Amino acid sequence: TLIKVAIDYYSKTDDLAMKAKVFTYAALVYQSMRDKETAVEYFNKALEAIPEDSVGLKANIYSYLLNAINIDKADNETINALNKFKDYAWKADNIYLVAEACVQQGLNNLYNNSIEDAIKCYKESLSLLENEEWGDGLRFASLNKLAHCYALKNDNEIALNYAKEADKYVSSI
């Protein structure tokens, strides 16, 4: 295929930016084909090819990587990717990506029955977005997941309040 030709060509060059792009595109292709192992392999190759000071690009690729791996696991691979995603998002001074990392961490905590930790993550995401004009999708996700967390705790009044707040953002996402 064409992507394999690009991989072969750019793997032999010193053009780190193109190498990282090709590896990322390859990972996305394999992910769309539901070949998780190969997708993860190429996301990791992309991360290795990117210079350490390209923090925004690293944050984005960690976001892609988290979509490829099982976010519901509390294994080292997932936890490491979550932490690095958030770290690079902070270094890139990208509040949206930091808020997204918080939502991803919340999901991981929720899937692993750490409801209180999940609540903290979703509230952190909302706090980060508080003064931003954008981010309605993440606001909705955070509020919706907070409603879910409080429902799991049988605190239905708080759950209903968060669900009503989330409903305000449905039309804007």
mmCIF file of C-alpha atoms in Angstrom:
data_model
loop_
_atom_site.group_PDB
_atom_site.id
_atom_site.type_symbol
_atom_site.label_atom_id
_atom_site.label_comp_id
_atom_site.label_asym_id
_atom_site.label_seq_id
_atom_site.Cartn_x
_atom_site.Cartn_y
_atom_site.Cartn_z
ATOM 1 C CA THR A 1 0.000 0.000 0.000
ATOM 2 C CA LEU A 2 0.931 3.648 -0.298
ATOM 3 C CA ILE A 3 1.421 4.100 3.455
ATOM 4 C CA LYS A 4 4.013 1.288 3.486
ATOM 5 C CA VAL A 5 5.946 3.051 0.711
ATOM 6 C CA ALA A 6 5.936 6.262 2.761
ATOM 7 C CA ILE A 7 7.020 4.384 5.896
ATOM 8 C CA ASP A 8 9.888 2.710 4.041
ATOM 9 C CA TYR A 9 11.032 5.993 2.531
ATOM 10 C CA TYR A 10 10.820 8.232 5.617
ATOM 11 C CA SER A 11 12.169 5.587 8.016
ATOM 12 C CA LYS A 12 15.521 5.986 6.269
ATOM 13 C CA THR A 13 15.649 9.794 6.422
ATOM 14 C CA ASP A 14 16.599 12.302 9.099
ATOM 15 C CA ASP A 15 13.398 14.290 8.583
ATOM 16 C CA LEU A 16 11.914 13.704 12.036
ATOM 17 C CA ALA A 17 8.778 15.765 11.407
ATOM 18 C CA MET A 18 7.829 13.791 8.298
ATOM 19 C CA LYS A 19 8.795 10.514 9.954
ATOM 20 C CA ALA A 20 6.469 11.320 12.881
ATOM 21 C CA LYS A 21 3.637 12.320 10.513
ATOM 22 C CA VAL A 22 3.975 9.144 8.455
ATOM 23 C CA PHE A 23 4.041 6.973 11.580
ATOM 24 C CA THR A 24 0.973 8.805 12.931
ATOM 25 C CA TYR A 25 -0.924 8.382 9.657
ATOM 26 C CA ALA A 26 0.033 4.705 9.583
ATOM 27 C CA ALA A 27 -1.208 4.302 13.161
ATOM 28 C CA LEU A 28 -4.520 5.939 12.276
ATOM 29 C CA VAL A 29 -4.906 3.666 9.244
ATOM 30 C CA TYR A 30 -4.229 0.560 11.331
ATOM 31 C CA GLN A 31 -6.561 1.835 14.043
ATOM 32 C CA SER A 32 -9.352 2.277 11.484
ATOM 33 C CA MET A 33 -8.708 -1.325 10.390
ATOM 34 C CA ARG A 34 -9.120 -2.361 14.064
ATOM 35 C CA ASP A 35 -5.507 -3.542 14.279
ATOM 36 C CA LYS A 36 -4.807 -2.162 17.736
ATOM 37 C CA GLU A 37 -1.353 -3.688 18.197
ATOM 38 C CA THR A 38 0.042 -2.262 14.968
ATOM 39 C CA ALA A 39 -1.627 1.102 15.599
ATOM 40 C CA VAL A 40 -0.061 1.326 19.062
ATOM 41 C CA GLU A 41 3.316 0.315 17.610
ATOM 42 C CA TYR A 42 3.199 3.159 15.063
ATOM 43 C CA PHE A 43 1.940 5.734 17.584
ATOM 44 C CA ASN A 44 4.925 4.830 19.758
ATOM 45 C CA LYS A 45 7.272 5.142 16.768
ATOM 46 C CA ALA A 46 5.810 8.578 16.062
ATOM 47 C CA LEU A 47 6.390 9.615 19.675
ATOM 48 C CA GLU A 48 10.001 8.431 19.479
ATOM 49 C CA ALA A 49 10.594 10.390 16.262
ATOM 50 C CA ILE A 50 9.260 13.690 17.595
ATOM 51 C CA PRO A 51 11.802 16.010 19.194
ATOM 52 C CA GLU A 52 11.236 16.498 22.923
ATOM 53 C CA ASP A 53 10.467 20.202 22.465
ATOM 54 C CA SER A 54 7.489 19.484 20.150
ATOM 55 C CA VAL A 55 5.227 19.235 23.172
ATOM 56 C CA GLY A 56 1.947 20.089 21.423
ATOM 57 C CA LEU A 57 2.458 17.387 18.816
ATOM 58 C CA LYS A 58 3.420 14.862 21.494
ATOM 59 C CA ALA A 59 0.252 15.724 23.454
ATOM 60 C CA ASN A 60 -1.891 15.184 20.356
ATOM 61 C CA ILE A 61 -0.296 11.838 19.577
ATOM 62 C CA TYR A 62 -0.773 10.696 23.168
ATOM 63 C CA SER A 63 -4.440 11.598 22.736
ATOM 64 C CA TYR A 64 -4.581 9.394 19.626
ATOM 65 C CA LEU A 65 -2.711 6.632 21.444
ATOM 66 C CA LEU A 66 -5.243 6.660 24.277
ATOM 67 C CA ASN A 67 -8.017 6.139 21.747
ATOM 68 C CA ALA A 68 -6.167 3.102 20.413
ATOM 69 C CA ILE A 69 -5.429 1.422 23.742
ATOM 70 C CA ASN A 70 -8.038 0.277 26.205
ATOM 71 C CA ILE A 71 -8.775 3.327 28.344
ATOM 72 C CA ASP A 72 -10.702 1.055 30.707
ATOM 73 C CA LYS A 73 -7.553 -0.696 31.922
ATOM 74 C CA ALA A 74 -5.462 0.419 34.870
ATOM 75 C CA ASP A 75 -2.336 -1.104 33.358
ATOM 76 C CA ASN A 76 1.027 0.635 33.135
ATOM 77 C CA GLU A 77 0.666 1.399 29.419
ATOM 78 C CA THR A 78 -2.609 3.254 29.931
ATOM 79 C CA ILE A 79 -1.574 5.092 33.089
ATOM 80 C CA ASN A 80 1.749 6.116 31.507
ATOM 81 C CA ALA A 81 0.005 7.394 28.365
ATOM 82 C CA LEU A 82 -2.553 9.329 30.436
ATOM 83 C CA ASN A 83 0.151 10.974 32.531
ATOM 84 C CA LYS A 84 2.298 11.858 29.523
ATOM 85 C CA PHE A 85 -0.704 13.208 27.602
ATOM 86 C CA LYS A 86 -1.535 15.569 30.468
ATOM 87 C CA ASP A 87 2.118 16.505 31.039
ATOM 88 C CA TYR A 88 2.739 17.415 27.383
ATOM 89 C CA ALA A 89 -0.582 19.265 27.179
ATOM 90 C CA TRP A 90 0.504 21.410 30.147
ATOM 91 C CA LYS A 91 3.932 21.982 28.592
ATOM 92 C CA ALA A 92 2.240 23.055 25.363
ATOM 93 C CA ASP A 93 0.077 25.453 27.392
ATOM 94 C CA ASN A 94 -2.979 23.982 25.684
ATOM 95 C CA ILE A 95 -5.857 24.194 28.166
ATOM 96 C CA TYR A 96 -8.202 22.294 25.853
ATOM 97 C CA LEU A 97 -5.834 19.309 25.710
ATOM 98 C CA VAL A 98 -5.275 19.440 29.479
ATOM 99 C CA ALA A 99 -9.051 19.403 30.008
ATOM 100 C CA GLU A 100 -9.338 16.505 27.539
ATOM 101 C CA ALA A 101 -6.619 14.639 29.455
ATOM 102 C CA CYS A 102 -8.613 15.173 32.666
ATOM 103 C CA VAL A 103 -11.720 13.701 31.017
ATOM 104 C CA GLN A 104 -9.671 10.716 29.791
ATOM 105 C CA GLN A 105 -8.245 10.197 33.289
ATOM 106 C CA GLY A 106 -11.751 10.430 34.690
ATOM 107 C CA LEU A 107 -12.943 7.735 32.301
ATOM 108 C CA ASN A 108 -10.071 5.491 33.305
ATOM 109 C CA ASN A 109 -10.848 6.041 36.987
ATOM 110 C CA LEU A 110 -14.546 5.427 36.420
ATOM 111 C CA TYR A 111 -13.923 2.185 34.511
ATOM 112 C CA ASN A 112 -11.706 1.042 37.361
ATOM 113 C CA ASN A 113 -14.281 1.850 40.052
ATOM 114 C CA SER A 114 -12.416 4.861 41.445
ATOM 115 C CA ILE A 115 -15.507 7.035 41.434
ATOM 116 C CA GLU A 116 -14.131 9.735 43.769
ATOM 117 C CA ASP A 117 -10.992 10.076 41.623
ATOM 118 C CA ALA A 118 -13.151 10.266 38.502
ATOM 119 C CA ILE A 119 -15.212 13.040 40.072
ATOM 120 C CA LYS A 120 -12.025 15.005 40.823
ATOM 121 C CA CYS A 121 -10.876 14.663 37.204
ATOM 122 C CA TYR A 122 -14.192 15.819 35.731
ATOM 123 C CA LYS A 123 -14.330 18.773 38.120
ATOM 124 C CA GLU A 124 -10.748 19.684 37.180
ATOM 125 C CA SER A 125 -11.735 19.650 33.507
ATOM 126 C CA LEU A 126 -14.656 21.981 34.208
ATOM 127 C CA SER A 127 -12.453 24.272 36.265
ATOM 128 C CA LEU A 128 -9.936 24.533 33.420
ATOM 129 C CA LEU A 129 -12.694 25.438 30.950
ATOM 130 C CA GLU A 130 -14.431 27.890 33.275
ATOM 131 C CA ASN A 131 -13.146 31.077 31.609
ATOM 132 C CA GLU A 132 -12.896 29.715 28.073
ATOM 133 C CA GLU A 133 -15.404 30.517 25.331
ATOM 134 C CA TRP A 134 -14.855 27.143 23.656
ATOM 135 C CA GLY A 135 -14.897 23.576 24.960
ATOM 136 C CA ASP A 136 -18.629 22.887 25.104
ATOM 137 C CA GLY A 137 -18.080 19.260 24.061
ATOM 138 C CA LEU A 138 -15.720 18.688 26.979
ATOM 139 C CA ARG A 139 -18.046 20.580 29.332
ATOM 140 C CA PHE A 140 -20.900 18.321 28.265
ATOM 141 C CA ALA A 141 -18.753 15.185 28.670
ATOM 142 C CA SER A 142 -17.551 16.250 32.120
ATOM 143 C CA LEU A 143 -21.012 17.223 33.381
ATOM 144 C CA ASN A 144 -22.590 14.092 31.919
ATOM 145 C CA LYS A 145 -19.954 11.864 33.546
ATOM 146 C CA LEU A 146 -20.350 13.716 36.854
ATOM 147 C CA ALA A 147 -24.068 12.963 36.712
ATOM 148 C CA HIS A 148 -23.213 9.319 36.052
ATOM 149 C CA CYS A 149 -20.719 9.189 38.957
ATOM 150 C CA TYR A 150 -23.185 10.671 41.427
ATOM 151 C CA ALA A 151 -25.913 8.319 40.208
ATOM 152 C CA LEU A 152 -23.559 5.411 40.895
ATOM 153 C CA LYS A 153 -23.131 6.806 44.415
ATOM 154 C CA ASN A 154 -26.949 6.979 44.728
ATOM 155 C CA ASP A 155 -26.735 10.724 45.223
ATOM 156 C CA ASN A 156 -29.561 11.303 42.789
ATOM 157 C CA GLU A 157 -30.223 14.969 43.524
ATOM 158 C CA ILE A 158 -26.649 15.957 42.664
ATOM 159 C CA ALA A 159 -26.722 13.596 39.662
ATOM 160 C CA LEU A 160 -29.876 15.271 38.374
ATOM 161 C CA ASN A 161 -28.365 18.743 38.805
ATOM 162 C CA TYR A 162 -25.297 17.764 36.773
ATOM 163 C CA ALA A 163 -27.492 16.146 34.116
ATOM 164 C CA LYS A 164 -29.543 19.339 33.814
ATOM 165 C CA GLU A 165 -26.351 21.399 33.539
ATOM 166 C CA ALA A 166 -25.028 19.034 30.835
ATOM 167 C CA ASP A 167 -28.287 19.385 28.928
ATOM 168 C CA LYS A 168 -27.538 23.100 28.412
ATOM 169 C CA TYR A 169 -24.613 22.150 26.142
ATOM 170 C CA VAL A 170 -26.347 19.542 23.969
ATOM 171 C CA SER A 171 -27.318 21.985 21.234
ATOM 172 C CA SER A 172 -23.807 23.453 20.983
ATOM 173 C CA ILE A 173 -21.932 20.195 20.408
#
